[in-house]
Structures are given as C-alpha cells and as structure tokens.
Coordinates of C-alpha atoms in Angstrom, one line a residue:
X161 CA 9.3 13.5 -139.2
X162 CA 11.9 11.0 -140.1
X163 CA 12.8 10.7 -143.6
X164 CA 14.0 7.2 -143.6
X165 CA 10.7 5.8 -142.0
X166 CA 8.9 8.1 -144.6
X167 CA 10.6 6.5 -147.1
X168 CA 9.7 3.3 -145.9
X169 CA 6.2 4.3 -146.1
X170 CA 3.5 1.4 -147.5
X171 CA 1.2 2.6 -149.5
X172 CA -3.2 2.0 -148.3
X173 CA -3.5 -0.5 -150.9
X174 CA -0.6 -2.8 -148.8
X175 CA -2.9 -1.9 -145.6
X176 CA -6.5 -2.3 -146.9
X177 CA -8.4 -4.4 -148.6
X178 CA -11.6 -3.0 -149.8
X179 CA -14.6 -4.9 -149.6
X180 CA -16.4 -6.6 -152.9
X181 CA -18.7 -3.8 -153.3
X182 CA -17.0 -1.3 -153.1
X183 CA -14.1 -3.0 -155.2
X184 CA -16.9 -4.0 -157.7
X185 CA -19.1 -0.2 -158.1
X186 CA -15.3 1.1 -158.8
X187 CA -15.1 -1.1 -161.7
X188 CA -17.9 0.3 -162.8
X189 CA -15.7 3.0 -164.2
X190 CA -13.5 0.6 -166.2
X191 CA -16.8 -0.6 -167.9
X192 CA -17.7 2.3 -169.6
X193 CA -14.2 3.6 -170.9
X194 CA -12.1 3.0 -168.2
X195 CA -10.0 4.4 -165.1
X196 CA -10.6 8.0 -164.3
X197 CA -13.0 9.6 -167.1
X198 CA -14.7 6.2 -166.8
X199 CA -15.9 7.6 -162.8
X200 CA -16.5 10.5 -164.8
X201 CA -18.8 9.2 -167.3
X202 CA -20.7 7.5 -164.5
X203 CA -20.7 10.5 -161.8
X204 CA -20.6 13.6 -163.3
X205 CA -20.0 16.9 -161.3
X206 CA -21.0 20.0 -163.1
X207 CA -21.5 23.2 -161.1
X208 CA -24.2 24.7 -162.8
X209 CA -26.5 21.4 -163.2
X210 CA -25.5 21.0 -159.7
X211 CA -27.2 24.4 -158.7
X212 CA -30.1 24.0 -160.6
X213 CA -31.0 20.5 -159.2
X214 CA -30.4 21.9 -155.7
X215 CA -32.7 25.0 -156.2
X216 CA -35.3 22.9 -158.1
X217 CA -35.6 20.2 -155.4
X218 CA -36.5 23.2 -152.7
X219 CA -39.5 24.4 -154.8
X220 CA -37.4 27.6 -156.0
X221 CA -36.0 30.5 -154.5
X222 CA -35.2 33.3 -153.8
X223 CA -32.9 31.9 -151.6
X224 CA -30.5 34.7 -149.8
X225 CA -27.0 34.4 -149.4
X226 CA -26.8 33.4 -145.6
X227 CA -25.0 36.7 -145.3
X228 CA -21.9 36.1 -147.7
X229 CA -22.6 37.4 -151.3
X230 CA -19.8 35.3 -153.0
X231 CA -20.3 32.3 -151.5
X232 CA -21.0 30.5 -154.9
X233 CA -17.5 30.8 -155.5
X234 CA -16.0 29.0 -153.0
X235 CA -18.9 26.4 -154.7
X236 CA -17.8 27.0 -158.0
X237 CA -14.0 26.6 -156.7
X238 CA -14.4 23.4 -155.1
X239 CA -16.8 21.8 -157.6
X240 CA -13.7 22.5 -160.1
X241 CA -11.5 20.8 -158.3
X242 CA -13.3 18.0 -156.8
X243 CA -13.8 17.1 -160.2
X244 CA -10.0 17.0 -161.1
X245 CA -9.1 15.0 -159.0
X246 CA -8.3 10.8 -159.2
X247 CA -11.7 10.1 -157.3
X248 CA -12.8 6.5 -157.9
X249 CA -16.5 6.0 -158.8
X250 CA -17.6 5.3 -154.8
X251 CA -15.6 8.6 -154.2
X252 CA -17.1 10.3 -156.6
X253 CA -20.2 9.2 -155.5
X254 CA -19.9 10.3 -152.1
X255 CA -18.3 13.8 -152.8
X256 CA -21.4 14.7 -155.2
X257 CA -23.9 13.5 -152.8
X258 CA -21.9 15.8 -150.3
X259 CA -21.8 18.6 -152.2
X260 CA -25.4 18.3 -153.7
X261 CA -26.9 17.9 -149.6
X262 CA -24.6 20.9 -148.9
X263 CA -25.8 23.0 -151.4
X264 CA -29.7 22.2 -150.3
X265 CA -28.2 23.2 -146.4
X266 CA -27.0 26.4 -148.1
X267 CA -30.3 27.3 -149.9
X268 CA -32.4 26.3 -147.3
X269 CA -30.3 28.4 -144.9
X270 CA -30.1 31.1 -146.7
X271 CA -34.0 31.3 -147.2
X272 CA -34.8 31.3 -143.4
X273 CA -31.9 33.5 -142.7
X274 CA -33.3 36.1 -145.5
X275 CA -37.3 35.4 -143.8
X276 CA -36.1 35.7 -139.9
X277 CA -33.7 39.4 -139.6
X278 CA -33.8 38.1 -135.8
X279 CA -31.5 34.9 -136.5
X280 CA -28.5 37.5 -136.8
X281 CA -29.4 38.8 -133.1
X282 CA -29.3 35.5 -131.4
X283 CA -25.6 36.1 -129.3
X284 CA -23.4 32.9 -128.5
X285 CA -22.4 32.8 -125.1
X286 CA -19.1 31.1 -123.5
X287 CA -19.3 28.4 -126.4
X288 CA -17.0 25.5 -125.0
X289 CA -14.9 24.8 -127.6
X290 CA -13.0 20.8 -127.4
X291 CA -9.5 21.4 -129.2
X292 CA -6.3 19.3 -129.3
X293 CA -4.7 16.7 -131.8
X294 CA -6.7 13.9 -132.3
X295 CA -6.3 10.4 -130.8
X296 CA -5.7 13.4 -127.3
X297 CA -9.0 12.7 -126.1
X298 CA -11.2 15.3 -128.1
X299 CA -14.3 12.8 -129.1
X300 CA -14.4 11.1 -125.2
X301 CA -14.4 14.5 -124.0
X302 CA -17.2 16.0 -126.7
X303 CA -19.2 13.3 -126.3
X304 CA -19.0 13.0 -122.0
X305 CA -19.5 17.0 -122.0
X306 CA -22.5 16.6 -124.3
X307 CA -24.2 14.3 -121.7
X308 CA -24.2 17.8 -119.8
X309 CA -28.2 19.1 -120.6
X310 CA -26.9 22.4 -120.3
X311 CA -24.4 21.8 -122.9
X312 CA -25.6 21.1 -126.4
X313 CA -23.2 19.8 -128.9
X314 CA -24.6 19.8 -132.5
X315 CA -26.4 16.6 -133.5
X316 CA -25.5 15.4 -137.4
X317 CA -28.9 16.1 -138.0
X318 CA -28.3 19.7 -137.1
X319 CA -25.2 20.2 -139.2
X320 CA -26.7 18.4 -142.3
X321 CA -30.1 19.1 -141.9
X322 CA -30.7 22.4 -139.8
X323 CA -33.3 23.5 -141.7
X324 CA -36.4 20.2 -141.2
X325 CA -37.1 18.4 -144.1
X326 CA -40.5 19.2 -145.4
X327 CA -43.3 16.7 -143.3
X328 CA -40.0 14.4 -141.8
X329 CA -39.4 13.6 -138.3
X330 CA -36.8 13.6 -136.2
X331 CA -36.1 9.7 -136.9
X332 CA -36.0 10.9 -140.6
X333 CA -34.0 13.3 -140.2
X334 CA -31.3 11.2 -138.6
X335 CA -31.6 8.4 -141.2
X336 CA -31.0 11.4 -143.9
X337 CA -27.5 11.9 -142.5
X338 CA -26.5 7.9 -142.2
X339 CA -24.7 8.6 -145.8
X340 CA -22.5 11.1 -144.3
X341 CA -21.7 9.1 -140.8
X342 CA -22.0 5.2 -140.9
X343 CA -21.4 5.1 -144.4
X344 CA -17.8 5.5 -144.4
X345 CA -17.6 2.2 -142.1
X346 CA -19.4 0.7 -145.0
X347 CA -17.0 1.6 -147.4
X348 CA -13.9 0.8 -145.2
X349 CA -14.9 -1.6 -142.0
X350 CA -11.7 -0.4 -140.3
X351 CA -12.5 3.1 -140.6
X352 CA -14.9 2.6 -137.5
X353 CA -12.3 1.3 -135.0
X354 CA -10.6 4.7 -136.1
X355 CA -13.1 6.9 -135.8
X356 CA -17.1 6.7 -135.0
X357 CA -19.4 7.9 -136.7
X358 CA -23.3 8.0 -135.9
X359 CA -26.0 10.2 -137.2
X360 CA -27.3 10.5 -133.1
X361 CA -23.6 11.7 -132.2
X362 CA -22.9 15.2 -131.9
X363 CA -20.3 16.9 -134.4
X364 CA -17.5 18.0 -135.5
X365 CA -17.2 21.6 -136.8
X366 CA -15.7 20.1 -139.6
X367 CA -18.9 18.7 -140.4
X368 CA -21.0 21.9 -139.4
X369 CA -19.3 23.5 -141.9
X370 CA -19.4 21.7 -145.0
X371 CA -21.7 24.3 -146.5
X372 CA -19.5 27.1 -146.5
X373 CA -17.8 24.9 -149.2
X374 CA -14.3 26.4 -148.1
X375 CA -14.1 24.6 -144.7
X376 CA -11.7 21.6 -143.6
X377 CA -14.1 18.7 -144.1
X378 CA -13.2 19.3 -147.9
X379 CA -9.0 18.8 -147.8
X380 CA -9.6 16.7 -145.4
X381 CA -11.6 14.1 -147.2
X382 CA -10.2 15.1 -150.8
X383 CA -6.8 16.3 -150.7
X384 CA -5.5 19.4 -152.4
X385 CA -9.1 22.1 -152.8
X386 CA -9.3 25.4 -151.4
X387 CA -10.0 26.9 -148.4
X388 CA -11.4 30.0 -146.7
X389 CA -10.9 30.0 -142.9
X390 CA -12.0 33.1 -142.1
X391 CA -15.2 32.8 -144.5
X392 CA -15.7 28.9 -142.7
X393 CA -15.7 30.6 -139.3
X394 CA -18.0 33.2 -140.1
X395 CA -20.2 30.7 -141.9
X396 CA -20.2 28.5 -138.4
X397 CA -21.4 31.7 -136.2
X398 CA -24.3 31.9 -138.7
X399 CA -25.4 28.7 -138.7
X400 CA -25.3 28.3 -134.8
X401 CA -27.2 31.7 -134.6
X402 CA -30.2 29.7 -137.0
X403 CA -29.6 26.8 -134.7
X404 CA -30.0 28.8 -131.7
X405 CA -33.1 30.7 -132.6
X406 CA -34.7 27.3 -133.5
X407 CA -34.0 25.4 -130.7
X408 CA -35.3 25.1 -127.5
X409 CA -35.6 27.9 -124.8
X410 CA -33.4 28.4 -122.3
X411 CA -30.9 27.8 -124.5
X412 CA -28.2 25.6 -123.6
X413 CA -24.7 26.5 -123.9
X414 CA -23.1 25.6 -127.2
X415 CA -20.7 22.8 -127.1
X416 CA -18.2 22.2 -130.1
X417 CA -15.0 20.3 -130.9
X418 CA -12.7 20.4 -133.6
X419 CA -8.6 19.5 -133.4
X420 CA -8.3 21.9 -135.9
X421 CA -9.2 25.0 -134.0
X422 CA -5.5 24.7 -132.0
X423 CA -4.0 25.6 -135.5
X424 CA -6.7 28.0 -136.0
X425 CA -6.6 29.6 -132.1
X426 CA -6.7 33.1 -133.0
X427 CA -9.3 33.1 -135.7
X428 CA -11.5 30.9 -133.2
X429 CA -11.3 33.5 -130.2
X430 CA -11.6 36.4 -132.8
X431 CA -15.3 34.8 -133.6
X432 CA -16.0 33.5 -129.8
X433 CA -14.1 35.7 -127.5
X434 CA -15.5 34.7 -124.5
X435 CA -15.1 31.1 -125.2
X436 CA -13.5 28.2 -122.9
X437 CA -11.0 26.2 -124.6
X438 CA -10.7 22.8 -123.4
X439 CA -7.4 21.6 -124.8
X440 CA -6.8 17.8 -124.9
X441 CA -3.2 16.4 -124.4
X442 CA -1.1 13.0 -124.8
X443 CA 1.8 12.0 -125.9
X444 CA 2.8 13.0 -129.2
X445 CA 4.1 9.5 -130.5
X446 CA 0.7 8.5 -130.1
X447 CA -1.5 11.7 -131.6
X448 CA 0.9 12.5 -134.5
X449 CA 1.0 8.9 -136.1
X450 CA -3.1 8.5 -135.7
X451 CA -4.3 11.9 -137.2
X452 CA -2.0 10.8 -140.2
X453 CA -3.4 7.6 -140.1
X454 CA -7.4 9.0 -139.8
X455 CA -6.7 11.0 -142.4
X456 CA -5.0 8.9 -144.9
X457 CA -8.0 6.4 -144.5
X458 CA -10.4 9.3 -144.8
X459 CA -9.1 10.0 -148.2
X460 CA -8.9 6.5 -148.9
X461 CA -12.3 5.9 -149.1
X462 CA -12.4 8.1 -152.1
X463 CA -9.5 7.5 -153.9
X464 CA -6.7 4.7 -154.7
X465 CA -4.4 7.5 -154.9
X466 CA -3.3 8.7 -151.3
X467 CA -0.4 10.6 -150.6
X468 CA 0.9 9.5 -147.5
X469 CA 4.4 10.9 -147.3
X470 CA 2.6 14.4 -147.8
X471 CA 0.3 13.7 -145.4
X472 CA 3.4 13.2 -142.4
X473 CA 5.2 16.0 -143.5
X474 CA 2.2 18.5 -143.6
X475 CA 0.6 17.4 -141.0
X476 CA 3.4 17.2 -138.6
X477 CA 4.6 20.7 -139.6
X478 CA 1.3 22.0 -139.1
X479 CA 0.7 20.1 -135.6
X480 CA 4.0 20.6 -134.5
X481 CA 3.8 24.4 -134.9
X482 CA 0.9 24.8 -133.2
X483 CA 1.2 23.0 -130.4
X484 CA 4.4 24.9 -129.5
X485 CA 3.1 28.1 -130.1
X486 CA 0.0 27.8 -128.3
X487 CA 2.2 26.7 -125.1
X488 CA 4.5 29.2 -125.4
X489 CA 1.9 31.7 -125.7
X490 CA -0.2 30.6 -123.1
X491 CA 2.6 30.2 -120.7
X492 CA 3.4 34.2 -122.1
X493 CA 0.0 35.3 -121.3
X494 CA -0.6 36.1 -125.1
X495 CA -3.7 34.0 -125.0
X496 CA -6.8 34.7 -122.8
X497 CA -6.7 32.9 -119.7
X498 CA -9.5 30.8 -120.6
X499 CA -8.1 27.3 -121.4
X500 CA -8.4 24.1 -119.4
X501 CA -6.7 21.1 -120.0
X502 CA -7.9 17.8 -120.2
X503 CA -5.1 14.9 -120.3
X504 CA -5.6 11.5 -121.8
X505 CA -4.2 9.6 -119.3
X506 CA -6.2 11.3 -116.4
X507 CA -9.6 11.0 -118.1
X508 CA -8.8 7.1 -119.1
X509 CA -8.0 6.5 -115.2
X510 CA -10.6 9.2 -113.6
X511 CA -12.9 10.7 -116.1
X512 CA -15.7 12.0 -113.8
X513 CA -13.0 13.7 -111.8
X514 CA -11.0 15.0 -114.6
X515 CA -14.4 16.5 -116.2
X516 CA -15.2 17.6 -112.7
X517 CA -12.1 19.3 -112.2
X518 CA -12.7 21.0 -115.7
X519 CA -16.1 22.1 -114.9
X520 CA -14.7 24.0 -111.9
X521 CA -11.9 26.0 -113.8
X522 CA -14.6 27.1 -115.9
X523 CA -17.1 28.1 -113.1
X524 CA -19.6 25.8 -114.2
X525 CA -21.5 23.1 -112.0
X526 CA -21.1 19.4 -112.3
X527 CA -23.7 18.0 -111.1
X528 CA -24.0 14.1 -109.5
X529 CA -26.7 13.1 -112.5
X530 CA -23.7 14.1 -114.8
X531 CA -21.5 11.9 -113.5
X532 CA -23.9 8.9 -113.2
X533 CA -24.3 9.5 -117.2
X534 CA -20.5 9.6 -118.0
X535 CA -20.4 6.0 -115.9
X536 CA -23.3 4.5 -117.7
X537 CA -22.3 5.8 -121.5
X538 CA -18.5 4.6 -121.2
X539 CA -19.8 1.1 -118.8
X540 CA -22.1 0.8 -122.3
X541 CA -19.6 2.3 -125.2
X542 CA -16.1 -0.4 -124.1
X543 CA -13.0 0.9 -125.5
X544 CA -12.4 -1.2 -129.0
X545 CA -16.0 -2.2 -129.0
X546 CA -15.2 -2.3 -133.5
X547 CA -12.0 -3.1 -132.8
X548 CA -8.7 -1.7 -131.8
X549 CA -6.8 0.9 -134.2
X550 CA -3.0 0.0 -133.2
X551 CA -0.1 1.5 -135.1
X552 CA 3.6 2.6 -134.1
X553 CA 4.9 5.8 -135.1
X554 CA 7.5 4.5 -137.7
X555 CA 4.4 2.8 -140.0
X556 CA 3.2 6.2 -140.0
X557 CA 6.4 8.2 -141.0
X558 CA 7.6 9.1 -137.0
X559 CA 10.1 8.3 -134.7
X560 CA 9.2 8.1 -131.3
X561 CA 12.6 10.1 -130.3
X562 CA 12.3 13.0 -133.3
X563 CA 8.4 13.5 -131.8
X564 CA 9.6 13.8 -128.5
X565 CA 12.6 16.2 -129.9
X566 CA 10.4 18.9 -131.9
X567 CA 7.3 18.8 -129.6
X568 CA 9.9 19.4 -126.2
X569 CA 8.3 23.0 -125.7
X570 CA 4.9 21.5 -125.5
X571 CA 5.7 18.5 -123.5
X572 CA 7.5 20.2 -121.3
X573 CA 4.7 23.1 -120.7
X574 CA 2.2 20.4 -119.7
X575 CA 4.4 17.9 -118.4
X576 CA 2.5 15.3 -121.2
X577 CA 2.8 11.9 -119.6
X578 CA 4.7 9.8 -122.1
X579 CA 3.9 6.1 -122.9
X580 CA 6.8 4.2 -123.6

C-alpha cells in the first residue's frame, strides 16, 4: 500500500453524487430529530421484534435449527451491531429488509430441513468452485461456466428464496429478490458499471450465505460485524444439500464463485474436498485498486461514513497474503492438485478456448453447443454496456510499482501478464 497516495485518499462524497431520492429519504432522518437516531426513529432494528415478525409471517413454527443450535446468536450479534453503526435511513432500510428476508430463509430452512432427515444425505460432488481477486475474471468465468447445463450455479432466487414462496411462481420469485440485486444500481447508478447485479444471474456465495448471519456479505456491505467462517461454510453445505434434494434429477454439478474463498482455501477444501478450483488471475495493479473500489461503493450505499484508508490497508494485507501463499503452496504441493487457472487476458482474447482448455484439466467435456452459448451471451452482454469503471491504482491507495513489489511471488508463479 503506499502511504502517501493513502493519504491522498478522497473521500466517496468527492466521488459520488447520490441521486434526489435517495439524498431526499436520508433526510428523512433529519426530520424527525435528526442525523443518526433520526434513521433510527424511522427504521428501527430490534432483534426480538425482528424474530417474532419473521416467525409470524410463516404461519408459526416449530422451525428447526437447520442443524446449528446457536445460530440465533450470530443473529442476535449482528442485529447489535448493525444497529450501532452510522447507517443512513436508505441503509438502514436495506440492512433490515436483509436481515428480516434472511431470517424468513432461515426459518423456512430450518422447517424443511427438520421435515426431510434425507436433505442431510444428498452428497456434493466435485463442486467447481470460481476463486481469485475480483476485477481477475471470476464473474465472466461464473457466468460462461453456468451456460454449461451440466453445471448449475445458484440463481438469486435460490440463495434468497430456496424454500418457494407460498402459491408464487418462478417469475415471482425472481421479482422478490430485485431488492437485493438491481436495487443497489438504484441507489448508486455507478454501482452497475462496477458490478451487475440481476435476480436471473447466478450467485455469489456471499450472497448464499447471508442467512447464517456470520458470513462475508455482512462486513462486506456494513463494515466492522462479526463473523463465523467456519459456521458460514457449514451453513453453505446445508443449504446446497436442500437445494440439491429439491432440484431437478440428474443433478447437475454445482457451480460457485466467491473471491473470497482464496483467503479462505483451506476451510473451502475442508467442506469440498474433491472440489476443482478455478483460480482467476491478472495483474494486480488492476485487481487490488477495484476490489477496494467495489467495496468502498458497496458500503456507500448504506452509509456517508466510509473508511477508505482501512479498506486499502486490510484489504491489501489480506489479498496480498493470500495470494502468495496459495502460490507458494501450490507450487510446494501443499495444496491438492486440483486447481486450474484461468487468466484475464487469455479469456478476453480467446474465451471458448481458455474455458475449453479448463474443461480438459478438469476431465470434463466441452461440448460445441457450449461454445456457441459463450459467443452469443458475450456478442449480447458488450463489455461497458452501463458504462466503464476506470480507476488507477493511486486514486485507490496503490502504487503500481509497490503492487508489483509485494505480489512478486505470485506474479512470478503464474507469469501474470502485466498491463502497463
């Protein structure tokens, strides 16, 4: 990180300006007392009421525990402090809404997993699992693989909804999850040449696991609140296990991405061993600078109070760390031999060759049909089709040269192409 472009830092409000309504619901809280308790007064978050709201809206229990006894506190945890923290009213909003869908998921889980002792049987085979710091290529590559039929990534609807609402379709299903995807584009237009997000998309893990209430989705979009990585990961097994008993037979093989399962390598074999890792690479002056970037705007929808500094420093310690271990380790033979990489500039020049190529290391067929889909979706989807997210690395917090320095032992091991 360099200290003196850190220090140089601008704060979100110098970078965005929010749109009337959202500028205008926020001064909703200056209205009725003002500032912080003012979004308080407005949107309260109460644990209790929360539960009993949740549990009344699903006709009453009992409701199991989706095979974790104390998983209302991790609620009861991030409840507390969601509620400290400086959310503005439209960030308030959104984290209660979040929390309250999360904890009908959790119920409603719970009750079929209590009802259906064969859930816990269903085995997950050779996930795939998409890994690698973002702006690397992880959603191209999710999203190309998913056009695989014999690959099935999990739809938003899946994640927030597993469990179908009571007489909806599948059409209302998808329109139930819109607050948690194309909202946020609402809230901050630029947010979408970032990052898309569509309710007919498949998803993060992040977002599968925002009802173990102790996943990343939570310090991700709010900052300092706890987490549970271990508990999150056993949480996702479960729910893919209800997915899997649910969905359609054969079975297709379970496809899932997450840039946060590099820094979490061991815990993710420990619950898939026999999963393929297909880990994403580019340049670092270009990933480091963006997943600060996406994640200071992530927390800026919520809040006028964004930590950016923090964010460089954490997140480049964290990324950095990772990426050199897993490299070293890999090249060490401490990690299963079951990685394939993926490089950004490859798939931009050749991507039905790159995934072809990919599909071989992992012994699967890639078929001709697949590759006619991957030409059609990216000929349809044109790179900076809501616009183009450009940054340097200094606006961020980075130099280009101190990157290049502390991520040598993972540039080197992959001979990452660099881009000027």
């Amino acid at each position: 990180m360099g200290e003196a472009e850190i220090a140089k830092l601008r704060p979100m409000q110098e970078r965005y300006a929010r749109p009337d309504w959202v500028r205008r619901t926020c001064a909703m809280g200056e209205s009725v007392g003002g500032g912080l308790e003012g979004a308080r007064r407005i949107v309260p978050m109460d644990a209790e009421a929360m539960l009993e709201t949740a549990e009344r809206s699903l006709g009453g229990g009992p409701f199991g525990d989706f095979g974790e006894p104390g998983w209302r506190d991790h609620y009861r945890a991030l409840v507390a402090a969601a509620d400290a923290l400086p959310l503005h009213v439209v960030g308030r909003l959104m984290t209660r809404q979040e929390i309250l869908r999360s904890l009908r998921t959790r119920l409603a889980i719970g009750r079929a997993w209590a009802q259906e002792p064969a859930m816990a049987e269903e085995e997950i085979v050779r996930p795939v699992i998409v890994t690698g710091p973002a702006r690397s290529g992880t959603t191209i590559t999710f999203e190309l693989l998913a056009l695989d039929p014999d690959l099935r990534g999990p739809m938003a609807a899946d994640a927030l909804h597993p469990i179908p609402l009571d007489g909806a379709s599948e059409a209302d299903r998808l329109a139930a999850s819109e607050c948690e995807q194309e909202l946020w584009a609402d809230v901050q237009p630029e947010f979408a040449a970032i990052h898309e997000l569509r309710s007919d998309l498949p998803v993060e893990c992040v977002t599968l696991t925002t009802a173990s209430f102790c996943g990343s989705h939570w310090p991700m979009v709010l900052g300092a609140v706890p987490m549970d990585p271990v508990a999150t990961y056993a949480f996702e097994k479960r729910l893919l296990q209800l997915l899997q008993f649910l969905g359609p037979r054969p079975q297709p093989t379970w496809l899932l991405k997450t840039p946060g399962h590099i820094m979490m390598i061991d815990l993710t074999l420990a619950t898939f061993p026999d999963a393929w890792i297909v880990q994403t690479h580019r340049d670092p002056a270009k990933t480091m600078p963006s997943t600060v970037s996406t994640t200071a705007m992530v927390q800026w929808l919520r809040t006028d109070r964004v930590d950016v500094a923090q964010q460089v420093r954490a997140i480049g310690a964290a990324f950095t760390a990772a990426l050199n271990s897993v490299a070293v380790r890999r090249r060490e033979g401490d990690l299963p031999n079951r990685f394939v990489d993926v490089h950004f500039q490859s798939l931009m020049r050749d991507p039905v060759e790159t995934l072809r190529r990919a599909y071989g290391e992992m012994e699967r067929p890639f078929t001709t049909e697949h590759g006619e889909r991957i030409r059609q979706y990216l000929a349809e989807k044109p790179k900076g089709k809501f616009g183009v997210h450009r940054y340097t690395p200094e606006e961020w917090g980075f130099t280009r040269s101190e990157l290049h320095a502390s991520l040598a032992p993972y540039i080197d091991a992959f001979g990452i192409e660099l881009e000027g």
